[in-house]
CSV table of C-alpha atoms and ligand atoms in Angstrom, one decimal:
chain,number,residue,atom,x,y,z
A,1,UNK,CA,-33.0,-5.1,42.9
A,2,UNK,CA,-34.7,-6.7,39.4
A,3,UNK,CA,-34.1,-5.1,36.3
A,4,UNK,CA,-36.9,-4.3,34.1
A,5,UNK,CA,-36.9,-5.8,31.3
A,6,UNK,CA,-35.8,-2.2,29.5
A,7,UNK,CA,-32.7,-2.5,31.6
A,8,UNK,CA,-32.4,-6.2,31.0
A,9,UNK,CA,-31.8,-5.7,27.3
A,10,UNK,CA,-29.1,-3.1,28.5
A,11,UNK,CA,-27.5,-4.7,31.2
A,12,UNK,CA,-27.8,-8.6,30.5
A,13,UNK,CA,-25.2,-11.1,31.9
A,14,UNK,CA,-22.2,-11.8,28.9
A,15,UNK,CA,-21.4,-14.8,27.8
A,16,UNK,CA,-17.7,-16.5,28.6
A,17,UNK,CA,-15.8,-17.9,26.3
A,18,UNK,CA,-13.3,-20.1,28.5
A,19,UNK,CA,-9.6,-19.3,28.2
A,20,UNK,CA,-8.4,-22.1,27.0
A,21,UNK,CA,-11.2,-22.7,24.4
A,22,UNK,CA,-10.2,-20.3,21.7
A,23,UNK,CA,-12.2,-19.3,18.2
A,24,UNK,CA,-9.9,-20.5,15.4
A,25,UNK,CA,-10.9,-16.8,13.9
A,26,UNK,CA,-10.3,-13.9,15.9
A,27,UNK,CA,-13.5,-12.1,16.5
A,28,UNK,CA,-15.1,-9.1,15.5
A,29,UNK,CA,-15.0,-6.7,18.3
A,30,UNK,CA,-17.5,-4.3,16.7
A,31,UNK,CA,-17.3,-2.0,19.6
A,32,UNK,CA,-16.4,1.4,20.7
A,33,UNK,CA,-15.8,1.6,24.4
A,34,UNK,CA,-14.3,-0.5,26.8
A,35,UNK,CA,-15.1,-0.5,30.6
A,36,UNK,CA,-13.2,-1.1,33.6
A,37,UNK,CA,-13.6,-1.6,37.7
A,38,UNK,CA,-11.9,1.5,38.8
A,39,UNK,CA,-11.6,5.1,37.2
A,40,UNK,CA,-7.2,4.1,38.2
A,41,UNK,CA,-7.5,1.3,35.8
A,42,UNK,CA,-8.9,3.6,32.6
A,43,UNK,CA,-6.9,6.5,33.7
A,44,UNK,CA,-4.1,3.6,33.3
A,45,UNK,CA,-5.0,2.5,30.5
A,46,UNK,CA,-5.2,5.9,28.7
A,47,UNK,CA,-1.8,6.8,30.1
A,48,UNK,CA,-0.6,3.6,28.6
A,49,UNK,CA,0.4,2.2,32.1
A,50,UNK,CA,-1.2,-1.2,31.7
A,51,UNK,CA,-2.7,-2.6,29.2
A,52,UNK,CA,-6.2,-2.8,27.8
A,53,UNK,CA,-8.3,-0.9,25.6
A,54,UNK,CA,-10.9,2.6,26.3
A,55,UNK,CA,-12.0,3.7,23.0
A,56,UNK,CA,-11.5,2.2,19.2
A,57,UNK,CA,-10.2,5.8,18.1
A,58,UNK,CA,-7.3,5.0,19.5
A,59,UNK,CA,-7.5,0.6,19.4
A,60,UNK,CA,-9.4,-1.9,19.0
A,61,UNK,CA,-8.4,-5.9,19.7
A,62,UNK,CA,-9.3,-6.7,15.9
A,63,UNK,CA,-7.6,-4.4,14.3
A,64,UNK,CA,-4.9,-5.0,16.8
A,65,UNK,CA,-5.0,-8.2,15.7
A,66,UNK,CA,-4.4,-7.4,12.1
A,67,UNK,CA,-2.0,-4.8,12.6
A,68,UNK,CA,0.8,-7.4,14.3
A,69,UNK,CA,0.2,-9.8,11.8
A,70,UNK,CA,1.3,-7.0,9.5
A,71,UNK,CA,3.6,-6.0,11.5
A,72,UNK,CA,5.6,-8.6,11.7
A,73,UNK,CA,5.2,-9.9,8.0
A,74,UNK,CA,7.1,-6.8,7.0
A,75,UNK,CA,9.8,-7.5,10.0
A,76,UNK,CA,8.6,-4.4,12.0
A,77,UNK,CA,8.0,-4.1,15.4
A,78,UNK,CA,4.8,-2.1,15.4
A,79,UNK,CA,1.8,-1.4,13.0
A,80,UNK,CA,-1.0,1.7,12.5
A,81,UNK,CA,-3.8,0.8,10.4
A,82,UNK,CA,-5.8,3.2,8.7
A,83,UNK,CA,-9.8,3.6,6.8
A,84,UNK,CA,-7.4,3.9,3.3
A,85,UNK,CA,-4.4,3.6,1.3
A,86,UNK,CA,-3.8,7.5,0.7
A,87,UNK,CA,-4.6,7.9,4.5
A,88,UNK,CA,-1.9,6.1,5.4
A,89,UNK,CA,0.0,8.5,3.3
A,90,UNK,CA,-1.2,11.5,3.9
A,91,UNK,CA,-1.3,10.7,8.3
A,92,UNK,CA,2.6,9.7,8.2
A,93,UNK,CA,3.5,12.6,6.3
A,94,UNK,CA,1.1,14.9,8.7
A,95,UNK,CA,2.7,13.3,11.6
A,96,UNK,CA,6.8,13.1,10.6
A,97,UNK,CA,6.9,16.9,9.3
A,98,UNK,CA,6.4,20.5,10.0
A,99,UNK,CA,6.7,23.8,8.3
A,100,UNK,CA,9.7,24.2,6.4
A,101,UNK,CA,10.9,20.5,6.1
A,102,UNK,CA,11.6,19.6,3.3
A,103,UNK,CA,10.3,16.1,1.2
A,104,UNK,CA,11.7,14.7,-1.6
A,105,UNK,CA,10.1,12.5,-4.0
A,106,UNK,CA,9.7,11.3,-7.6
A,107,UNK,CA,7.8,11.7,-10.6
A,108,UNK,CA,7.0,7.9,-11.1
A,109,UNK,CA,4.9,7.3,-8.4
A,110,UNK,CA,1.2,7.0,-7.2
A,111,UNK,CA,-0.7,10.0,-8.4
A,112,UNK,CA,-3.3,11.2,-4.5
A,113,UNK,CA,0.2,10.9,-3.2
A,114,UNK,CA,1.9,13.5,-5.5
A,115,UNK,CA,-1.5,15.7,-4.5
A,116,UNK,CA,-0.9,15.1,-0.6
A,117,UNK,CA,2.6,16.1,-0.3
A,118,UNK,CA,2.5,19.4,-3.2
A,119,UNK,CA,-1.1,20.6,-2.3
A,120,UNK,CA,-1.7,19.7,1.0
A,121,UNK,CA,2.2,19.7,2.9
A,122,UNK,CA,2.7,22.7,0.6
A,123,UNK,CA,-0.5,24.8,2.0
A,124,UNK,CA,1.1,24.0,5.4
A,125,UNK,CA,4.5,25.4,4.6
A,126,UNK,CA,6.7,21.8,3.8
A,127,UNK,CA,8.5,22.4,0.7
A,128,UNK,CA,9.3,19.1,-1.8
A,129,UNK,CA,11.8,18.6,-4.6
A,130,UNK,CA,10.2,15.9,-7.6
A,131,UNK,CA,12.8,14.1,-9.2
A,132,UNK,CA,13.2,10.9,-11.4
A,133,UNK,CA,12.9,7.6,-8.7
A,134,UNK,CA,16.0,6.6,-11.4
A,135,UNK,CA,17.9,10.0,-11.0
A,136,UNK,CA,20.6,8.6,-8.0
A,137,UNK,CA,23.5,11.7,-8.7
A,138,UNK,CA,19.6,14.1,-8.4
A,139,UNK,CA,18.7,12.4,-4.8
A,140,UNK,CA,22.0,13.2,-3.7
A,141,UNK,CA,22.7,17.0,-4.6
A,142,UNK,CA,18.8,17.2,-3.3
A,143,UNK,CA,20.1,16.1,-0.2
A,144,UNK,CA,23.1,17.9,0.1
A,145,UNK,CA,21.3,21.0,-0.9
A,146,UNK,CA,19.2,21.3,1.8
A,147,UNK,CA,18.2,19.3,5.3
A,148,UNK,CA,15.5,16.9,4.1
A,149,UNK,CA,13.1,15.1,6.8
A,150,UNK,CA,12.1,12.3,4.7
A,151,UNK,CA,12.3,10.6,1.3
A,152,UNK,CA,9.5,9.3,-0.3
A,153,UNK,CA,9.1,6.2,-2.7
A,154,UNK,CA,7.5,3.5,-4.2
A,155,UNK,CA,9.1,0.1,-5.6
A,156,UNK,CA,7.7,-1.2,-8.1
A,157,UNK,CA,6.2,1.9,-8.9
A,158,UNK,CA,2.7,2.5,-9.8
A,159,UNK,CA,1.6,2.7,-12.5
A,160,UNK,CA,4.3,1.8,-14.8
A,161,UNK,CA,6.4,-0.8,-12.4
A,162,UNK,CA,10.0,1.1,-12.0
A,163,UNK,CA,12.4,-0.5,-9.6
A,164,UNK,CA,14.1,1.9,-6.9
A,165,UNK,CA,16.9,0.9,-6.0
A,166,UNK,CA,16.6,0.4,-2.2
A,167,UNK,CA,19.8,0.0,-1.3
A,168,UNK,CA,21.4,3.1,-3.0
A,169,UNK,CA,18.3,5.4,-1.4
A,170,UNK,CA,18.7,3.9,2.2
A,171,UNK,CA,22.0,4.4,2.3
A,172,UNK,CA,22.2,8.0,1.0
A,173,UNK,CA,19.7,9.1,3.5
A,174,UNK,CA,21.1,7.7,6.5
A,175,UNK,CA,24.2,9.7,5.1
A,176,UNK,CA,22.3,12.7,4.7
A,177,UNK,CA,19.9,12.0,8.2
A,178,UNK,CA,16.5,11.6,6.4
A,179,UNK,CA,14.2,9.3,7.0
A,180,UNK,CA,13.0,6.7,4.4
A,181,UNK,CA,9.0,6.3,3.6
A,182,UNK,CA,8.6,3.2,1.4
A,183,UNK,CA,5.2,3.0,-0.4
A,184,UNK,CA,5.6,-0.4,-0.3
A,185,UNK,CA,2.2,-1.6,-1.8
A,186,UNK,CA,2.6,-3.2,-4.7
A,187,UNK,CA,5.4,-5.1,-3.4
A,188,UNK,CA,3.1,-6.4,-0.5
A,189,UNK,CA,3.9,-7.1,3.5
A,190,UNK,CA,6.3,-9.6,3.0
A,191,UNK,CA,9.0,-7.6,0.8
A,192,UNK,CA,11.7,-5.3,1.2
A,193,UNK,CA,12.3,-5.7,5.2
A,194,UNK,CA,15.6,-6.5,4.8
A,195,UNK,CA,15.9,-2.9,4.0
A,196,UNK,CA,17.1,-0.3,6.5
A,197,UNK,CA,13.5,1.7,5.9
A,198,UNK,CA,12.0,3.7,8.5
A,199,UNK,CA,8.6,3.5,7.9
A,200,UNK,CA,6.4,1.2,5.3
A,201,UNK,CA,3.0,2.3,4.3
A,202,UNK,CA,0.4,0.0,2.7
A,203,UNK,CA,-3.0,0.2,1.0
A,204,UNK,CA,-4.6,-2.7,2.7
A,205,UNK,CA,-7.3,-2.5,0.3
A,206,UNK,CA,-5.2,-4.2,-2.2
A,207,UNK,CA,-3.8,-7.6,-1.4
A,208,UNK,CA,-5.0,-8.1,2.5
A,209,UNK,CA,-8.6,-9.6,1.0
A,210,UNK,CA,-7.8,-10.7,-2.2
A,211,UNK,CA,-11.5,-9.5,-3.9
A,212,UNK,CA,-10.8,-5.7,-3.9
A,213,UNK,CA,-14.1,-5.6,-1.7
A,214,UNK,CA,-12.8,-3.3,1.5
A,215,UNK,CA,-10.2,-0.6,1.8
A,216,UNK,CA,-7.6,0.2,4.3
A,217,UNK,CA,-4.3,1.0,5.0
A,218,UNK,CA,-1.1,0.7,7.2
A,219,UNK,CA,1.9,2.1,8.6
A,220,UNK,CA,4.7,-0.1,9.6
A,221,UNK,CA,7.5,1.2,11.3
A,222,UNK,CA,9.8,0.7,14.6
A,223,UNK,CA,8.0,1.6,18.4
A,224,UNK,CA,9.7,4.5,18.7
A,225,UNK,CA,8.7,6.2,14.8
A,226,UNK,CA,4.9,4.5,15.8
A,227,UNK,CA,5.0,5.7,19.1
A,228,UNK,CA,5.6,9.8,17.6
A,229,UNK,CA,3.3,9.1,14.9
A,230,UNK,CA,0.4,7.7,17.0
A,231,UNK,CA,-0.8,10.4,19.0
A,232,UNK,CA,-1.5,12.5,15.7
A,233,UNK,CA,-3.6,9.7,14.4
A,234,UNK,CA,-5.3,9.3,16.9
A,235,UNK,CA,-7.2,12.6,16.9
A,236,UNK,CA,-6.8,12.7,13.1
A,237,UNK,CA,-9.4,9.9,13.6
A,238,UNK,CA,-9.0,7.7,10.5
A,239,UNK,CA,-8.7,4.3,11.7
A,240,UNK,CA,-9.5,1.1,10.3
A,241,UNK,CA,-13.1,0.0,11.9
A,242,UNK,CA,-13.1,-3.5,13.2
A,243,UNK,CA,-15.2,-5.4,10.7
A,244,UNK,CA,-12.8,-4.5,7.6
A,245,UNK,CA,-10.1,-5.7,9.6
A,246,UNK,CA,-11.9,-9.1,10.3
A,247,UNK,CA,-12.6,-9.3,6.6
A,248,UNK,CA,-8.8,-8.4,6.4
A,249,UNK,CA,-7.6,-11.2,8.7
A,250,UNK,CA,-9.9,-13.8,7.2
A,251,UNK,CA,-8.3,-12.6,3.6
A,252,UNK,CA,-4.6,-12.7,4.8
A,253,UNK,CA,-4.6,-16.3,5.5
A,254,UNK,CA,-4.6,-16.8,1.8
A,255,UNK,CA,-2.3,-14.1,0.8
A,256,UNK,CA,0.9,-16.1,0.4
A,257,UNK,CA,-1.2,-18.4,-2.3
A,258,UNK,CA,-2.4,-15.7,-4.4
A,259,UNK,CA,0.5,-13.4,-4.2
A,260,UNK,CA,2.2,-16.3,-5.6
A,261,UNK,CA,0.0,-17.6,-7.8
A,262,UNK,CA,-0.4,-14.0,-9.3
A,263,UNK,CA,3.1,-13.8,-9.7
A,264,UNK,CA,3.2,-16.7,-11.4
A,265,UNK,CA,0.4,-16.4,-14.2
A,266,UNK,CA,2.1,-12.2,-14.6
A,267,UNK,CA,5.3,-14.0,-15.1
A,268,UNK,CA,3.7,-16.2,-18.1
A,269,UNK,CA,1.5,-13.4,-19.8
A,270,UNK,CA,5.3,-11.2,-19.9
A,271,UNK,CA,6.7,-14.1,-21.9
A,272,UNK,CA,3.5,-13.9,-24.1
A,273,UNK,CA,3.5,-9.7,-24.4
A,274,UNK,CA,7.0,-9.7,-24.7
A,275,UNK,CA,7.2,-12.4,-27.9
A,276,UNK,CA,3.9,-9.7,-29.3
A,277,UNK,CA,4.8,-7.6,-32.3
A,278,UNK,CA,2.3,-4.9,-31.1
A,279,UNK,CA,3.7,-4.7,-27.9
A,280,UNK,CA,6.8,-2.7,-26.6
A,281,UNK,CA,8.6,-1.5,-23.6
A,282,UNK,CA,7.1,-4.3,-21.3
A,283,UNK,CA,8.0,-3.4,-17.5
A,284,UNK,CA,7.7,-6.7,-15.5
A,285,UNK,CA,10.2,-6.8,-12.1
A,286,UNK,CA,12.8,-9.3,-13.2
A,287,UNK,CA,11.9,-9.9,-16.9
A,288,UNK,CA,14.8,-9.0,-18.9
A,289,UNK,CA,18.5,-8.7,-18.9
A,290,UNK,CA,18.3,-4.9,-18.1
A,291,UNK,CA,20.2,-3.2,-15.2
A,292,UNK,CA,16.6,-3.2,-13.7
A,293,UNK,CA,15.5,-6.5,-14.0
A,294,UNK,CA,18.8,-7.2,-12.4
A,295,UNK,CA,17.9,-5.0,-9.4
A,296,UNK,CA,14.3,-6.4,-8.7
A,297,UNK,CA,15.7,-10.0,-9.1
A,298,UNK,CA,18.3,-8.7,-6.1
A,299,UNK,CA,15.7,-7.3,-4.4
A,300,UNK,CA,12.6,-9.4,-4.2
A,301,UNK,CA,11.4,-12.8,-4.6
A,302,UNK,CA,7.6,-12.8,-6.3
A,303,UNK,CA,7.2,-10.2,-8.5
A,304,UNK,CA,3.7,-9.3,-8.4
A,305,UNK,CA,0.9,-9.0,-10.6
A,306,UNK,CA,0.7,-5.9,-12.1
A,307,UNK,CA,2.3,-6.0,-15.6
A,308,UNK,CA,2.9,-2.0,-17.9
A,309,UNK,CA,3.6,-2.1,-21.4
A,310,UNK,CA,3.1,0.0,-24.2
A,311,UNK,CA,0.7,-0.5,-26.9
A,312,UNK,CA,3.0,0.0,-30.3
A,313,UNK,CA,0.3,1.5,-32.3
A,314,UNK,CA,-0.8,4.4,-29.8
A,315,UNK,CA,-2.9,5.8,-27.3
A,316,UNK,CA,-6.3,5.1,-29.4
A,317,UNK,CA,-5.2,1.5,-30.5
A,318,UNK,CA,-4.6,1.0,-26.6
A,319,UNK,CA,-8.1,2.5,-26.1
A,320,UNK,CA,-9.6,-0.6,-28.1
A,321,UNK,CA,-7.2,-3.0,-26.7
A,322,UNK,CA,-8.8,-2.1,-23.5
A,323,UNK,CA,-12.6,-2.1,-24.6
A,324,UNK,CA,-12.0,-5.8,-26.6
A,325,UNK,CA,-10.8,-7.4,-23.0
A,326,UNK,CA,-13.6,-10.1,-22.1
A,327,UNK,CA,-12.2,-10.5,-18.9
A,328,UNK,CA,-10.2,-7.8,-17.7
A,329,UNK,CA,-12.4,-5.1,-16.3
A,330,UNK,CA,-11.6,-1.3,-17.3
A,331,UNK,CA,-10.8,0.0,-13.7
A,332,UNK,CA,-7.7,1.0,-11.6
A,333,UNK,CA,-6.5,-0.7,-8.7
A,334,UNK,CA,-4.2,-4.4,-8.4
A,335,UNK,CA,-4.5,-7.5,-6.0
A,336,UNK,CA,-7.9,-8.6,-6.9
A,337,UNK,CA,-9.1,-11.9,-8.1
A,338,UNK,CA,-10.4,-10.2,-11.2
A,339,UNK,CA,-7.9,-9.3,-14.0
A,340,UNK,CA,-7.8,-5.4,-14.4
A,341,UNK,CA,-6.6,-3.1,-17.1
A,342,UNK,CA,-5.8,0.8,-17.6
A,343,UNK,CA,-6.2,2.1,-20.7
A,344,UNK,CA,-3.8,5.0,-22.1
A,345,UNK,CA,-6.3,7.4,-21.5
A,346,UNK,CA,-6.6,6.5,-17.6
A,347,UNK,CA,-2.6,6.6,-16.9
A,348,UNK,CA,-1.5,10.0,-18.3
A,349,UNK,CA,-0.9,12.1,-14.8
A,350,UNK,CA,-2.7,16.0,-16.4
A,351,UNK,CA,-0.1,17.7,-14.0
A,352,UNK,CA,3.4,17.2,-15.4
A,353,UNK,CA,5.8,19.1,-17.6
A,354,UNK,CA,6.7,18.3,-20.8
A,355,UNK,CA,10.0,17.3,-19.0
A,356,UNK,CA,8.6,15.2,-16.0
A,357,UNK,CA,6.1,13.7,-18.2
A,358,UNK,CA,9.3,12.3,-20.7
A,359,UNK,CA,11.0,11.0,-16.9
A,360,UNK,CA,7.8,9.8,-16.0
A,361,UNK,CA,7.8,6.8,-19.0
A,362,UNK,CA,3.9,6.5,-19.5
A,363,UNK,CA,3.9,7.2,-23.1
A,364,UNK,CA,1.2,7.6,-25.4
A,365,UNK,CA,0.5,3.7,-25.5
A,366,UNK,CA,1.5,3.0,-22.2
A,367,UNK,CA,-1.3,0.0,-20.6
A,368,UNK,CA,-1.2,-1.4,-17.4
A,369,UNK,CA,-2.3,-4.7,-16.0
A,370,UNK,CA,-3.7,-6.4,-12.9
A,371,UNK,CA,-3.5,-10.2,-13.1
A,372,UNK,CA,-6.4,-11.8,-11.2
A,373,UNK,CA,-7.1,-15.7,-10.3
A,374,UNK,CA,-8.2,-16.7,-13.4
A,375,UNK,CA,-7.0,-19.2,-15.1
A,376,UNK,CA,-4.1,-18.2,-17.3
A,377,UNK,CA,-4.2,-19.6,-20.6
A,378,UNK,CA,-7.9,-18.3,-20.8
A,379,UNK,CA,-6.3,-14.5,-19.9
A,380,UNK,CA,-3.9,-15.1,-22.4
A,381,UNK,CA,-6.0,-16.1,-25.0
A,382,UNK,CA,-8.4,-13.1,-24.1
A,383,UNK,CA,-4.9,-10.6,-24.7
A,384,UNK,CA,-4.4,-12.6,-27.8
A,385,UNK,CA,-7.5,-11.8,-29.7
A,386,UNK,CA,-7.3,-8.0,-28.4
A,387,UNK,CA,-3.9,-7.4,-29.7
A,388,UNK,CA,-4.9,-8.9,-32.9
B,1,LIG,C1,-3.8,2.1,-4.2
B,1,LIG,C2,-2.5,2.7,-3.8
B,1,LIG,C3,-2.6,3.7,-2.7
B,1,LIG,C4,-3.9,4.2,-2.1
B,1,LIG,O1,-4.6,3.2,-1.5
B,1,LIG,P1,-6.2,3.3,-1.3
B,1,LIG,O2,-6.4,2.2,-0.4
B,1,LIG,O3,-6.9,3.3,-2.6
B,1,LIG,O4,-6.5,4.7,-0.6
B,1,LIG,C5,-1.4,4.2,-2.3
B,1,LIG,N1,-0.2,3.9,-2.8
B,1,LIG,C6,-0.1,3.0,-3.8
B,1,LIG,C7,1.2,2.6,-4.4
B,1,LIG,C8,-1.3,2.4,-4.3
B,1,LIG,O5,-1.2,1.5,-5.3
């Protein structure tokens, strides 16, 4: 029988990439469905019997791909990844709890997920307690007042760069049988596994690229957590399509460099804000000789490159601080090559209490800051002239 050429187009021969002749980066399988010689073999695969792939809802190679590399940076054995940041959120918290568990949380962290678990857990009957991320005798009467599924936390926090003490919330929830969620973005993949956390969630859309050009997220746990959690997600239908995570994979090879070289120039510009008579209360992991500069040093090994301080003068003089930047755009987000800044005005969460807004330390000044690439004398001559 000859094909037409209308079926030709269709049904053409494929190309073979011998075995042992391999791309030096993995390919983009921009693809939905994936065929096989016998109904056994798909039925196989969607029973999970043998391997392979069916439909890119539930996997794809590329993303596969980037999800073991994540994997095993953060010294996990398995790896979700998801179309954004507060998706990762919101799916593990969908998937991990039912009416009437209980959550509990804090005040310092990342605003969407404050809206996830008290609007949308709460319209499905899960119940939360928000205390202070520094408040250790709080997460333990929390605890022992009530059966809590999971904790939920960030280190360092966004926006204004707290340190939880990992150790001290593991430990009391394995007393208390919850589970730990660590949000632990701003960290990055390659922090914090020596941790006994249950389950890590990323946003991808932070470091994995490097330009702040694609979004994502991840969920890094053990098989058996991933294993639970995976059949929810897969109908939630939120998953990472395959060319961001090519754009990911082509990003992460370069992540170690930046991280570090981020790290390196936030360390620098703390020596300069911290030496600045219009600057105070400068949060940097490690800088310091405080109880929590202590902790981050104890806890990680590059600190990152988001900086929060406050600007001494006010929420107005931190407005112009902000607009005077030459090179630091006025935008949130962190991990980029360009240098970032929040103004006063964009940090101040509209929800809180008198009281969780004094816990939550953004004051009326407070600023934060992204480092980028740039070189880091020209940044700190570019804060210079803005301060003054
Ligand atoms: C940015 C961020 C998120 C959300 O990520 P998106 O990719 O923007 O959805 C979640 N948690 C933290 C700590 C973040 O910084």
């Amino acid at each position: 029988m000859r094909m037409k050429p209308e079926t030709y187009v269709i049904h053409a021969p494929v190309v073979e990439t011998p075995a042992d002749n391999r791309p030096l980066n993995f390919p983009v399988y921009q693809n939905v469905k994936w065929e096989t010689e016998t109904i056994d073999d798909a039925l196989g695969i969607v029973r999970g019997q043998r391997p392979g792939y069916f439909y890119s809802r539930v996997s794809n190679p590329t993303v596969h791909q980037l999800e073991t590399l994540l994997a095993s940076l953060q010294g996990r054995e398995q790896c979700l990844a998801t179309a954004s940041g507060v998706n990762a959120v919101a799916q593990t918290l969908i998937a991990l709890c039912r009416a009437g568990d209980h959550v509990l949380f804090f005040v310092e962290g990342y605003g969407p997920t404050r809206a996830i678990i008290r609007n949308l857990l709460g319209r499905y009957g899960v119940t939360h307690s928000m205390i202070s991320i520094d408040d250790h005798a709080g997460i333990e009467r929390e605890l022992a007042a009530r059966p809590t599924r999971l904790i939920f936390f960030e280190s360092p926090t966004n926006p204004i760069n707290k340190i939880a003490d990992i150790a001290v919330i593991t430990e009391l929830a394995q007393r208390y049988g919850a589970l730990t969620v660590l949000d632990n973005t701003a960290a990055g993949f390659h922090q914090h596994g020596q941790y006994p956390i249950d389950v890590f969630v990323h946003s991808l859309t932070k470091f994995t690229t490097g330009n702040g050009d694609v979004m994502g997220g991840a969920v890094i746990s053990r098989s058996e957590l991933i294993a639970q959690i995976k059949s929810d997600f897969s109908i939630l239908g939120a998953q990472l399509d395959p060319l961001s995570a090519s754009l990911m994979l082509r990003g992460m090879k370069s992540y170690f460099v930046r991280y570090r070289a981020q790290s390196a120039s936030a360390q620098r510009i703390a020596d300069f804000l911290a030496s600045h008579p219009a600057c105070t209360r400068l949060r940097y992991p490690g800088w310091g000789n405080g109880a929590a500069a202590s902790l981050a040093r104890r806890q990680m090994q590059d600190m990152g490159c988001v900086l929060a301080f406050d600007i001494r003068a006010g929420a107005e003089a931190g407005r112009r601080f902000a607009e005077r930047l030459q090179y630091f755009a006025k935008t949130p987000s962190f991990g980029s090559a360009e240098s970032l800044v929040m103004a006063p005005q964009m940090m101040q969460p509209k929800e809180f209490t008198p009281e969780q807004r004094a816990y939550s330390d953004i004051g009326e000044g407070s600023v934060r800051l992204s480092i980028g690439l740039e070189d880091v004398e020209d940044l700190i001559a570019d804060l210079d002239q803005a301060l003054r």
